[in-house]
Amino acid sequence: MRNGVIAFSVNPLSKTFLALAVFAMSCMVVNAAYAQNLPEGPVVQARIVSEKKDVTPGETFWIGLRLDILKHWHVYWRNAGDAGTPPSVKWDLPEGVTVGEFNWPVPERMAEGPLMTFAYKNELLLPMQFTLGDRWTPGETVILKGKARWLVCYKICIPESAEVELALTVADASKTDTIWEPKIAQTVSHLPAAAPWPVGFSVADGTLTLSIEDAAMAAALGAAKKASVTFFPYEGNIISNPAQQALARQDEGFTLAVDLQDGAIVPDELSGILVLEEELDGGTLERAFEFTATEGSASALVGSGRKGSGGVTVLSAAFFAFLGGLILNIMPCVFPVLFMKALGFVSAADASHRAIRMQGIFYTSGVVVSFLSLALVLIGLRAGGAEIGWGFQLQSPVVIGFLAAFMLAIALNLSGVYEVEGRFVNLGSNLASKEGGLGSFFTGVLATVVATPCTAPFMGAALGFALTQTSLTALTVFLFLGLGMASPYLLLSFAPSLVKKLPKPGAWMDLFKQFLAFPMYATAAWLAWTFGQQVDAQSFLVFLFTLVILGLSFWVLGASETKSGRWPLIGHIIGIAGIVLVVASLFQYDGQAKPAASAEGGNDGGLAYSAFSPERLTELRGEGKPVFINFTAAWCISCLVNERVVFTQDAIAKAFDDKGITYLKGDWTNRDPVITRTLAEYDRAGVPLYLYFAPGVSEPQILPQILTEKIVLDAIGAN
């Protein structure tokens, strides 16, 4: 007692319990007052929904727990904050069925008296990955049953539960639920993305400071009228949830300072999400990123703690990028354009040394500018929350369709179907085939465009490292990738004696030019096939007729050039109208990408595979089974060559069977955030990626990007 007042000493941990006790007693006090006003029936309606009606054995897809919540009431996030309990489901699953964990959308901060909670209002959809085992056969019905529980609050809190059930038909072909598929897809697209930048943290004087190094993100926050960043930790009892979170921007990134709870114990690794809100002229932009931070500055953490990083530094990444770019010159996807460049050097054999050097410089500029432009787009989209990597543009049917049409146009030009020098309709192919600086520059651009489906050795680690670094570092790596690809021609242009040894120009060049059309036709055919892997059969047939119309349009253009009078004008109007119609028609395929064919399982020759999912991998690893994973895409030539040359071999199939290896395939033909995140875990920005998980080993063996039968057999210990 002090001055007639009884004094209590409350330790820090007791303060937390005291707050919870006050909250609980408040609920008890108001319970009687509000009991008579409780809604009749449950406050929340729960059900299990699916993006599929009919499913196939081995298929992985999204289901979700849907909660419809009465107005004013709310349910809680995975870390409820200062009070509350998150929803859960206790499953009663049939054999051969796997259901993953909840994927949690971004919550709201909700003040409840002196407390701060993280919760959802009105409606909530919690997506989960569902995998149907291979043991199921068409005609059977899969029934999922579970007991869902949640706490719902508004002035008082009510624990509720419901029995939930979902019936799915096993069929030969999967069928989409047209009602729930778009709703689930929208929810999945807005889930927190894997942070494209490293995050570090420090603790001092009761404050947790998160540090993020990304100049582009810092600049975006600085350019907004108003910007805020909010940290939602996955673990409770760490930060003071009601406290303000202080954002500070620097040139190379930003920091976020958050008060800790009294007596909080901060773990060595801190996981959660960062929600960035920017007030722009057109409205508010919200982006969310998931991360795991380790104590230390973000710059010190670059490349550490990531699977497969292998101690990559900026210098080694630049060196590997240069080697990868150099090797791109012998990859099949670049061959057609290199033939065109070779023709340009032959044409310039009698030119001055200065003219030849300028060709090399302009070609190098075209390659480098294209790689840097691609890097800027890639960095910008990843900063905006998009989960993409190397070759991301080829995951769009619109881009694939445009490239197929473009390659066909170049092939028709080389075949002599049309010659419309200097006109807009022939800009791409003529610029790439012209002599001189402008032609060399656009040949470099074209070479870069057709190189994106390929991933050469050394490129994977370099690009994976680059996309986890600051924008300046990423641009440096892409710069060296471009320099590596352009270096043979740059060196050749500065060695006139080598140019003089090339064949002399002559009539043979016209015949050679016509021959070059056939690699272009082959490229167009391959792109058209890739387009067919991304859309349904009817859309593919329409696209093939679209290419026929394109060919007819260019033929009209070429034929009109030999006429006199009004025919050239009429021919140009008809030809250009046809080309515009073809280009415009390609945009109808935006967003129409179908599930990849291998998403339902299949065979590489005699080697059977199932679709990859993290849940399936966890299940197999838990059973102690060896697992080989092939991350691939229909537009990735390197991937296709490996599959045709290696995985179709009888020796590979026999070795996998003898050792009981489960073969999983992750198809990245269309955008798939789950696969993108998995690639990022192993410091890869694109495909191919090959992983072998041996029994009893925690980390997988990462195989080279160019495979041979011996490499695979050695990796699995079959030699």
Tab-separated table of C-alpha atoms in Angstrom, residues 17-435:
chain	number	residue	atom	x	y	z
A	17	PHE	CA	-3.347	-12.437	-20.125
A	18	LEU	CA	-5.000	-9.480	-18.411
A	19	ALA	CA	-6.076	-8.049	-21.771
A	20	LEU	CA	-7.481	-11.405	-22.816
A	21	ALA	CA	-9.277	-11.762	-19.508
A	22	VAL	CA	-10.846	-8.294	-19.880
A	23	PHE	CA	-11.938	-9.240	-23.403
A	24	ALA	CA	-13.439	-12.541	-22.188
A	25	MET	CA	-15.263	-10.897	-19.260
A	26	SER	CA	-16.599	-8.207	-21.570
A	27	CYS	CA	-18.031	-10.899	-23.811
A	28	MET	CA	-19.680	-12.551	-20.796
A	29	VAL	CA	-21.168	-9.284	-19.560
A	30	VAL	CA	-22.706	-8.280	-22.882
A	31	ASN	CA	-23.808	-11.826	-23.690
A	32	ALA	CA	-27.032	-11.526	-21.685
A	33	ALA	CA	-27.771	-8.118	-23.218
A	34	TYR	CA	-27.409	-9.350	-26.777
A	35	ALA	CA	-28.687	-12.913	-26.412
A	36	GLN	CA	-32.243	-11.828	-27.146
A	37	ASN	CA	-31.058	-10.116	-30.380
A	38	LEU	CA	-29.114	-13.081	-31.770
A	39	PRO	CA	-30.035	-14.044	-35.333
A	40	GLU	CA	-32.155	-17.120	-35.776
A	41	GLY	CA	-30.074	-19.992	-37.054
A	42	PRO	CA	-26.325	-19.951	-37.720
A	43	VAL	CA	-24.506	-16.666	-38.345
A	44	VAL	CA	-22.267	-18.316	-40.930
A	45	GLN	CA	-23.285	-20.667	-43.734
A	46	ALA	CA	-20.480	-23.073	-44.675
A	47	ARG	CA	-19.963	-25.332	-47.681
A	48	ILE	CA	-17.187	-26.954	-49.716
A	49	VAL	CA	-16.958	-25.791	-53.336
A	50	SER	CA	-14.817	-26.996	-56.241
A	51	GLU	CA	-13.545	-25.626	-59.537
A	52	LYS	CA	-14.301	-29.054	-61.082
A	53	LYS	CA	-17.496	-31.058	-61.432
A	54	ASP	CA	-15.925	-34.106	-63.039
A	55	VAL	CA	-12.361	-35.098	-62.197
A	56	THR	CA	-9.808	-37.552	-63.576
A	57	PRO	CA	-7.491	-39.924	-61.663
A	58	GLY	CA	-4.211	-38.228	-60.712
A	59	GLU	CA	-5.631	-34.729	-61.204
A	60	THR	CA	-4.834	-31.832	-58.874
A	61	PHE	CA	-7.133	-28.815	-58.682
A	62	TRP	CA	-8.614	-26.241	-56.301
A	63	ILE	CA	-11.444	-26.701	-53.825
A	64	GLY	CA	-12.396	-24.224	-51.122
A	65	LEU	CA	-14.203	-23.713	-47.826
A	66	ARG	CA	-16.803	-21.018	-48.497
A	67	LEU	CA	-18.149	-19.056	-45.517
A	68	ASP	CA	-21.093	-16.651	-46.027
A	69	ILE	CA	-21.166	-14.294	-43.039
A	70	LEU	CA	-24.063	-12.142	-41.837
A	71	LYS	CA	-23.614	-8.376	-42.023
A	72	HIS	CA	-21.480	-6.828	-39.204
A	73	TRP	CA	-20.104	-10.225	-38.118
A	74	HIS	CA	-16.617	-11.492	-38.859
A	75	VAL	CA	-14.385	-14.595	-38.701
A	76	TYR	CA	-10.633	-14.700	-38.178
A	77	TRP	CA	-7.378	-15.067	-40.150
A	78	ARG	CA	-4.780	-17.817	-39.472
A	79	ASN	CA	-3.237	-15.534	-36.798
A	80	ALA	CA	-6.322	-13.963	-35.280
A	81	GLY	CA	-4.350	-11.174	-33.582
A	82	ASP	CA	-5.102	-10.324	-29.949
A	83	ALA	CA	-8.198	-12.555	-29.739
A	84	GLY	CA	-10.113	-15.077	-31.798
A	85	THR	CA	-9.726	-18.492	-33.441
A	86	PRO	CA	-9.284	-19.208	-37.163
A	87	PRO	CA	-11.604	-21.531	-39.116
A	88	SER	CA	-10.587	-25.175	-39.440
A	89	VAL	CA	-11.811	-28.391	-41.044
A	90	LYS	CA	-11.355	-31.896	-39.686
A	91	TRP	CA	-11.538	-34.157	-42.730
A	92	ASP	CA	-12.898	-37.667	-43.136
A	93	LEU	CA	-11.296	-38.465	-46.491
A	94	PRO	CA	-11.585	-41.602	-48.602
A	95	GLU	CA	-8.439	-43.513	-49.496
A	96	GLY	CA	-6.357	-42.026	-52.312
A	97	VAL	CA	-7.488	-38.446	-51.733
A	98	THR	CA	-5.234	-35.623	-50.497
A	99	VAL	CA	-6.382	-32.158	-49.410
A	100	GLY	CA	-3.830	-29.425	-48.741
A	101	GLU	CA	-3.757	-26.655	-46.180
A	102	PHE	CA	-5.814	-23.456	-46.371
A	103	ASN	CA	-4.441	-20.652	-48.545
A	104	TRP	CA	-5.348	-17.469	-46.674
A	105	PRO	CA	-6.467	-14.258	-48.428
A	106	VAL	CA	-5.349	-10.905	-47.032
A	107	PRO	CA	-7.315	-10.050	-43.832
A	108	GLU	CA	-8.535	-6.724	-42.444
A	109	ARG	CA	-7.306	-5.094	-39.247
A	110	MET	CA	-10.309	-4.798	-36.895
A	111	ALA	CA	-10.229	-2.987	-33.572
A	112	GLU	CA	-12.212	-4.684	-30.782
A	113	GLY	CA	-11.942	-2.396	-27.773
A	114	PRO	CA	-8.259	-2.129	-26.837
A	115	LEU	CA	-7.432	-5.154	-28.936
A	116	MET	CA	-6.601	-5.521	-32.641
A	117	THR	CA	-7.675	-8.591	-34.566
A	118	PHE	CA	-7.151	-9.806	-38.134
A	119	ALA	CA	-10.406	-10.930	-39.684
A	120	TYR	CA	-12.828	-11.190	-42.646
A	121	LYS	CA	-16.346	-9.805	-43.181
A	122	ASN	CA	-19.278	-10.755	-45.439
A	123	GLU	CA	-17.764	-13.758	-47.203
A	124	LEU	CA	-14.598	-15.812	-47.167
A	125	LEU	CA	-13.231	-18.432	-49.554
A	126	LEU	CA	-10.267	-20.482	-48.334
A	127	PRO	CA	-8.728	-22.350	-51.314
A	128	MET	CA	-7.083	-25.752	-50.881
A	129	GLN	CA	-5.288	-28.042	-53.328
A	130	PHE	CA	-7.135	-31.314	-53.903
A	131	THR	CA	-5.373	-34.349	-55.430
A	132	LEU	CA	-7.220	-37.447	-56.576
A	133	GLY	CA	-5.092	-40.593	-56.504
A	134	ASP	CA	-4.514	-42.883	-59.454
A	135	ARG	CA	-6.473	-45.746	-57.842
A	136	TRP	CA	-9.819	-44.160	-58.697
A	137	THR	CA	-11.557	-45.188	-61.920
A	138	PRO	CA	-14.091	-43.382	-64.158
A	139	GLY	CA	-17.685	-43.882	-63.022
A	140	GLU	CA	-16.920	-43.742	-59.291
A	141	THR	CA	-18.010	-40.904	-57.013
A	142	VAL	CA	-15.588	-39.255	-54.590
A	143	ILE	CA	-17.265	-37.932	-51.460
A	144	LEU	CA	-15.385	-35.504	-49.220
A	145	LYS	CA	-16.729	-35.116	-45.696
A	146	GLY	CA	-15.516	-32.882	-42.930
A	147	LYS	CA	-16.424	-30.972	-39.790
A	148	ALA	CA	-15.829	-27.223	-40.183
A	149	ARG	CA	-15.432	-25.049	-37.093
A	150	TRP	CA	-15.052	-21.283	-36.685
A	151	LEU	CA	-15.528	-18.467	-34.222
A	152	VAL	CA	-17.771	-15.632	-35.445
A	153	CYS	CA	-17.937	-12.322	-33.590
A	154	TYR	CA	-19.900	-9.062	-33.452
A	155	LYS	CA	-20.001	-7.558	-29.958
A	156	ILE	CA	-20.278	-11.153	-28.745
A	157	CYS	CA	-18.523	-14.238	-30.054
A	158	ILE	CA	-20.229	-17.481	-31.032
A	159	PRO	CA	-18.409	-20.743	-31.806
A	160	GLU	CA	-20.142	-22.467	-34.701
A	161	SER	CA	-19.627	-25.635	-36.685
A	162	ALA	CA	-21.153	-27.477	-39.610
A	163	GLU	CA	-20.853	-30.786	-41.406
A	164	VAL	CA	-19.616	-30.111	-44.938
A	165	GLU	CA	-19.674	-32.484	-47.885
A	166	LEU	CA	-18.691	-32.460	-51.555
A	167	ALA	CA	-19.380	-35.125	-54.182
A	168	LEU	CA	-17.275	-35.318	-57.363
A	169	THR	CA	-17.681	-37.677	-60.295
A	170	VAL	CA	-14.593	-39.489	-61.585
A	171	ALA	CA	-14.600	-39.334	-65.393
A	172	ASP	CA	-12.347	-39.828	-68.413
A	173	ALA	CA	-12.145	-36.046	-68.891
A	174	SER	CA	-12.352	-33.304	-66.296
A	175	LYS	CA	-15.236	-30.820	-66.407
A	176	THR	CA	-15.147	-27.305	-64.986
A	177	ASP	CA	-17.774	-25.945	-62.604
A	178	THR	CA	-18.726	-22.750	-64.425
A	179	ILE	CA	-20.056	-21.115	-61.261
A	180	TRP	CA	-17.224	-21.731	-58.816
A	181	GLU	CA	-14.174	-21.975	-61.102
A	182	PRO	CA	-14.045	-18.193	-61.820
A	183	LYS	CA	-14.653	-17.339	-58.153
A	184	ILE	CA	-11.922	-19.683	-56.953
A	185	ALA	CA	-9.573	-18.460	-59.702
A	186	GLN	CA	-10.155	-14.845	-58.657
A	187	THR	CA	-9.434	-15.684	-55.009
A	188	VAL	CA	-6.260	-17.607	-55.908
A	189	SER	CA	-5.038	-14.751	-58.131
A	190	HIS	CA	-5.297	-12.353	-55.161
A	191	LEU	CA	-3.483	-14.575	-52.655
A	192	PRO	CA	-0.211	-13.141	-51.330
A	193	ALA	CA	2.574	-13.739	-53.854
A	194	ALA	CA	6.044	-14.954	-52.948
A	195	ALA	CA	8.120	-11.858	-52.204
A	196	PRO	CA	10.419	-11.134	-55.187
A	197	TRP	CA	12.960	-9.461	-52.919
A	198	PRO	CA	14.898	-10.521	-49.802
A	199	VAL	CA	13.606	-9.495	-46.377
A	200	GLY	CA	15.695	-9.116	-43.263
A	201	PHE	CA	14.844	-8.021	-39.728
A	202	SER	CA	16.489	-6.622	-36.626
A	203	VAL	CA	15.351	-6.188	-33.033
A	204	ALA	CA	16.373	-3.248	-30.831
A	205	ASP	CA	14.781	-1.361	-27.927
A	206	GLY	CA	11.465	-3.205	-28.151
A	207	THR	CA	11.089	-2.574	-31.894
A	208	LEU	CA	11.104	-5.035	-34.768
A	209	THR	CA	12.403	-3.519	-38.012
A	210	LEU	CA	11.842	-5.282	-41.323
A	211	SER	CA	14.199	-4.271	-44.139
A	212	ILE	CA	13.403	-4.794	-47.817
A	213	GLU	CA	15.907	-4.067	-50.582
A	214	ASP	CA	14.168	-3.288	-53.877
A	215	ALA	CA	14.709	0.058	-55.553
A	216	ALA	CA	11.758	-0.337	-57.947
A	217	MET	CA	9.337	-1.032	-55.116
A	218	ALA	CA	10.680	1.864	-53.069
A	219	ALA	CA	10.290	4.171	-56.085
A	220	ALA	CA	6.702	2.980	-56.627
A	221	LEU	CA	5.817	3.703	-52.995
A	222	GLY	CA	7.451	7.109	-53.257
A	223	ALA	CA	5.517	7.976	-56.422
A	224	ALA	CA	2.118	7.236	-54.854
A	225	LYS	CA	-0.011	10.036	-53.405
A	226	LYS	CA	-0.217	8.043	-50.205
A	227	ALA	CA	1.417	4.726	-49.371
A	228	SER	CA	1.308	2.331	-46.449
A	229	VAL	CA	2.814	-1.054	-45.626
A	230	THR	CA	1.305	-3.423	-43.047
A	231	PHE	CA	2.928	-6.511	-41.567
A	232	PHE	CA	0.735	-9.484	-40.615
A	233	PRO	CA	2.867	-12.112	-38.819
A	234	TYR	CA	1.951	-15.785	-39.061
A	235	GLU	CA	2.779	-16.312	-35.394
A	236	GLY	CA	0.962	-14.592	-32.550
A	237	ASN	CA	2.329	-12.847	-29.450
A	238	ILE	CA	5.228	-11.183	-31.279
A	239	ILE	CA	4.224	-7.671	-32.367
A	240	SER	CA	1.960	-5.161	-30.670
A	241	ASN	CA	-1.006	-5.568	-32.995
A	242	PRO	CA	-2.764	-2.221	-32.252
A	243	ALA	CA	0.460	-0.171	-32.644
A	244	GLN	CA	1.131	1.954	-35.704
A	245	GLN	CA	3.667	0.536	-38.167
A	246	ALA	CA	6.206	3.120	-39.354
A	247	LEU	CA	7.281	3.045	-43.030
A	248	ALA	CA	10.590	4.624	-44.107
A	249	ARG	CA	11.743	4.726	-47.738
A	250	GLN	CA	15.329	4.790	-49.005
A	251	ASP	CA	16.803	4.754	-52.501
A	252	GLU	CA	17.435	1.001	-52.518
A	253	GLY	CA	14.405	-0.182	-50.524
A	254	PHE	CA	12.343	0.515	-47.437
A	255	THR	CA	12.003	-0.427	-43.761
A	256	LEU	CA	8.979	-1.039	-41.561
A	257	ALA	CA	9.274	-0.517	-37.787
A	258	VAL	CA	6.767	-2.330	-35.542
A	259	ASP	CA	6.511	-2.281	-31.737
A	260	LEU	CA	7.007	-5.669	-30.082
A	261	GLN	CA	4.746	-7.034	-27.372
A	262	ASP	CA	6.242	-6.833	-23.912
A	263	GLY	CA	8.324	-9.933	-23.309
A	264	ALA	CA	7.931	-11.141	-26.902
A	265	ILE	CA	10.331	-13.850	-28.063
A	266	VAL	CA	11.227	-13.290	-31.713
A	267	PRO	CA	12.086	-16.531	-33.566
A	268	ASP	CA	15.209	-16.909	-35.718
A	269	GLU	CA	13.002	-16.950	-38.821
A	270	LEU	CA	10.008	-14.643	-39.059
A	271	SER	CA	7.204	-15.430	-41.515
A	272	GLY	CA	4.151	-13.475	-42.560
A	273	ILE	CA	2.802	-11.180	-45.242
A	274	LEU	CA	3.411	-7.572	-46.157
A	275	VAL	CA	0.437	-5.665	-47.577
A	276	LEU	CA	1.351	-2.603	-49.656
A	277	GLU	CA	-1.343	-0.009	-50.390
A	278	GLU	CA	-0.717	2.828	-52.835
A	279	GLU	CA	-3.180	5.646	-53.507
A	280	LEU	CA	-2.965	6.439	-57.215
A	281	ASP	CA	-4.930	8.662	-59.579
A	282	GLY	CA	-7.077	5.741	-60.690
A	283	GLY	CA	-7.767	4.406	-57.187
A	284	THR	CA	-6.002	2.342	-54.536
A	285	LEU	CA	-3.637	-0.456	-55.517
A	286	GLU	CA	-3.210	-3.245	-52.951
A	287	ARG	CA	-0.475	-5.865	-53.232
A	288	ALA	CA	0.438	-8.598	-50.767
A	289	PHE	CA	3.665	-10.588	-50.492
A	290	GLU	CA	4.485	-13.676	-48.437
A	291	PHE	CA	7.990	-13.994	-47.013
A	292	THR	CA	10.248	-15.611	-44.466
A	293	ALA	CA	12.856	-13.266	-43.012
A	294	THR	CA	16.081	-14.097	-41.210
A	295	GLU	CA	17.691	-11.769	-38.706
A	296	GLY	CA	20.111	-9.416	-40.450
A	297	SER	CA	20.003	-6.812	-43.205
A	298	ALA	CA	18.308	-7.706	-46.458
A	299	SER	CA	21.514	-7.122	-48.434
A	300	ALA	CA	23.392	-9.571	-46.228
A	301	LEU	CA	20.707	-12.160	-46.810
A	302	VAL	CA	20.841	-12.117	-50.610
A	303	GLY	CA	21.270	-15.689	-51.789
A	304	SER	CA	21.366	-17.139	-48.269
A	305	GLY	CA	18.898	-19.630	-46.943
A	306	ARG	CA	17.474	-20.436	-50.380
A	307	LYS	CA	17.493	-23.960	-51.777
A	308	GLY	CA	19.936	-24.391	-54.559
A	309	SER	CA	21.539	-20.953	-54.290
A	310	GLY	CA	24.974	-22.519	-54.135
A	311	GLY	CA	26.712	-19.310	-53.024
A	312	VAL	CA	25.931	-17.395	-56.213
A	313	THR	CA	27.283	-13.833	-56.201
A	314	VAL	CA	26.698	-10.909	-58.524
A	315	LEU	CA	29.975	-11.580	-60.345
A	316	SER	CA	29.385	-15.318	-60.709
A	317	ALA	CA	25.784	-14.714	-61.822
A	318	ALA	CA	26.988	-12.258	-64.480
A	319	PHE	CA	29.616	-14.776	-65.633
A	320	PHE	CA	27.061	-17.616	-65.803
A	321	ALA	CA	24.641	-15.341	-67.654
A	322	PHE	CA	27.343	-14.527	-70.225
A	323	LEU	CA	28.076	-18.244	-70.727
A	324	GLY	CA	24.360	-19.021	-70.972
A	325	GLY	CA	23.888	-16.281	-73.569
A	326	LEU	CA	26.831	-17.607	-75.540
A	327	ILE	CA	25.372	-21.128	-75.544
A	328	LEU	CA	21.974	-19.782	-76.668
A	329	ASN	CA	23.541	-19.332	-80.103
A	330	ILE	CA	23.598	-23.087	-80.635
A	331	MET	CA	20.096	-23.737	-79.255
A	332	PRO	CA	17.567	-24.811	-81.918
A	333	CYS	CA	15.137	-21.963	-81.252
A	334	VAL	CA	17.687	-19.361	-82.371
A	335	PHE	CA	18.996	-21.150	-85.489
A	336	PRO	CA	16.649	-19.544	-88.059
A	337	VAL	CA	17.563	-15.994	-87.073
A	338	LEU	CA	21.265	-16.801	-86.938
A	339	PHE	CA	21.059	-18.027	-90.534
A	340	MET	CA	19.636	-14.625	-91.450
A	341	LYS	CA	22.467	-12.875	-89.634
A	342	ALA	CA	25.001	-15.070	-91.436
A	343	LEU	CA	23.453	-13.992	-94.735
A	344	GLY	CA	23.939	-10.384	-93.674
A	345	PHE	CA	27.642	-10.950	-93.025
A	346	VAL	CA	28.059	-12.589	-96.432
A	347	SER	CA	26.378	-9.603	-98.084
A	348	ALA	CA	28.760	-7.283	-96.247
A	349	ALA	CA	31.913	-9.237	-97.109
A	350	ASP	CA	33.087	-6.557	-99.560
A	351	ALA	CA	32.011	-3.643	-97.364
A	352	SER	CA	34.427	-1.418	-95.438
A	353	HIS	CA	35.785	-2.526	-92.101
A	354	ARG	CA	33.868	0.289	-90.429
A	355	ALA	CA	30.563	-0.819	-91.990
A	356	ILE	CA	31.106	-4.389	-90.833
A	357	ARG	CA	31.943	-3.252	-87.299
A	358	MET	CA	28.817	-1.086	-87.210
A	359	GLN	CA	26.718	-4.131	-88.155
A	360	GLY	CA	28.144	-6.002	-85.177
A	361	ILE	CA	27.553	-3.052	-82.838
A	362	PHE	CA	23.962	-2.557	-84.013
A	363	TYR	CA	23.212	-6.277	-83.732
A	364	THR	CA	24.632	-6.308	-80.196
A	365	SER	CA	22.576	-3.217	-79.341
A	366	GLY	CA	19.405	-4.932	-80.560
A	367	VAL	CA	20.076	-8.002	-78.435
A	368	VAL	CA	21.041	-6.044	-75.311
A	369	VAL	CA	18.177	-3.544	-75.550
A	370	SER	CA	15.713	-6.414	-75.989
A	371	PHE	CA	17.039	-8.349	-72.985
A	372	LEU	CA	17.016	-5.227	-70.803
A	373	SER	CA	13.476	-4.360	-71.931
A	374	LEU	CA	12.334	-7.887	-71.120
A	375	ALA	CA	14.058	-7.626	-67.732
A	376	LEU	CA	12.305	-4.330	-66.928
A	377	VAL	CA	8.901	-5.792	-67.767
A	378	LEU	CA	9.654	-8.916	-65.741
A	379	ILE	CA	10.904	-6.913	-62.731
A	380	GLY	CA	7.932	-4.554	-62.891
A	381	LEU	CA	5.349	-7.336	-63.041
A	382	ARG	CA	6.995	-9.270	-60.215
A	383	ALA	CA	7.097	-6.089	-58.121
A	384	GLY	CA	3.380	-5.792	-58.808
A	385	GLY	CA	2.757	-9.225	-57.313
A	386	ALA	CA	2.734	-11.329	-60.485
A	387	GLU	CA	4.276	-14.777	-59.986
A	388	ILE	CA	6.144	-15.151	-63.265
A	389	GLY	CA	9.576	-16.071	-64.528
A	390	TRP	CA	11.736	-16.468	-67.634
A	391	GLY	CA	9.505	-17.134	-70.657
A	392	PHE	CA	6.438	-15.708	-68.874
A	393	GLN	CA	5.144	-14.055	-72.066
A	394	LEU	CA	4.929	-17.463	-73.747
A	395	GLN	CA	2.343	-18.546	-71.166
A	396	SER	CA	-0.170	-16.340	-73.005
A	397	PRO	CA	-1.975	-17.783	-76.074
A	398	VAL	CA	-2.148	-14.235	-77.466
A	399	VAL	CA	1.658	-13.889	-77.471
A	400	ILE	CA	2.171	-17.396	-78.880
A	401	GLY	CA	-0.383	-16.714	-81.621
A	402	PHE	CA	1.225	-13.400	-82.541
A	403	LEU	CA	4.701	-14.957	-82.694
A	404	ALA	CA	3.440	-17.806	-84.903
A	405	ALA	CA	1.848	-15.285	-87.272
A	406	PHE	CA	5.005	-13.154	-87.223
A	407	MET	CA	7.263	-16.105	-88.066
A	408	LEU	CA	4.915	-17.110	-90.880
A	409	ALA	CA	5.081	-13.565	-92.261
A	410	ILE	CA	8.902	-13.656	-92.256
A	411	ALA	CA	8.905	-17.084	-93.920
A	412	LEU	CA	6.566	-15.856	-96.674
A	413	ASN	CA	8.840	-12.864	-97.237
A	414	LEU	CA	11.931	-15.063	-97.508
A	415	SER	CA	10.041	-17.337	-99.930
A	416	GLY	CA	9.388	-14.368	-102.182
A	417	VAL	CA	5.615	-14.347	-101.716
A	418	TYR	CA	5.733	-10.596	-101.122
A	419	GLU	CA	8.297	-7.799	-101.246
A	420	VAL	CA	6.901	-4.564	-99.887
A	421	GLU	CA	10.028	-2.650	-99.072
A	422	GLY	CA	9.710	-0.065	-96.350
A	423	ARG	CA	5.974	-0.500	-95.810
A	424	PHE	CA	4.538	-0.840	-92.334
A	425	VAL	CA	2.979	-4.217	-93.045
A	426	ASN	CA	6.414	-5.682	-93.728
A	427	LEU	CA	8.286	-3.813	-91.048
A	428	GLY	CA	9.337	-6.752	-88.876
A	429	SER	CA	10.658	-9.121	-91.522
A	430	ASN	CA	12.196	-6.468	-93.770
A	431	LEU	CA	13.936	-4.753	-90.871
A	432	ALA	CA	15.375	-8.080	-89.769
A	433	SER	CA	16.547	-8.949	-93.272
A	434	LYS	CA	17.837	-5.524	-94.341
A	435	GLU	CA	21.520	-4.862	-94.557
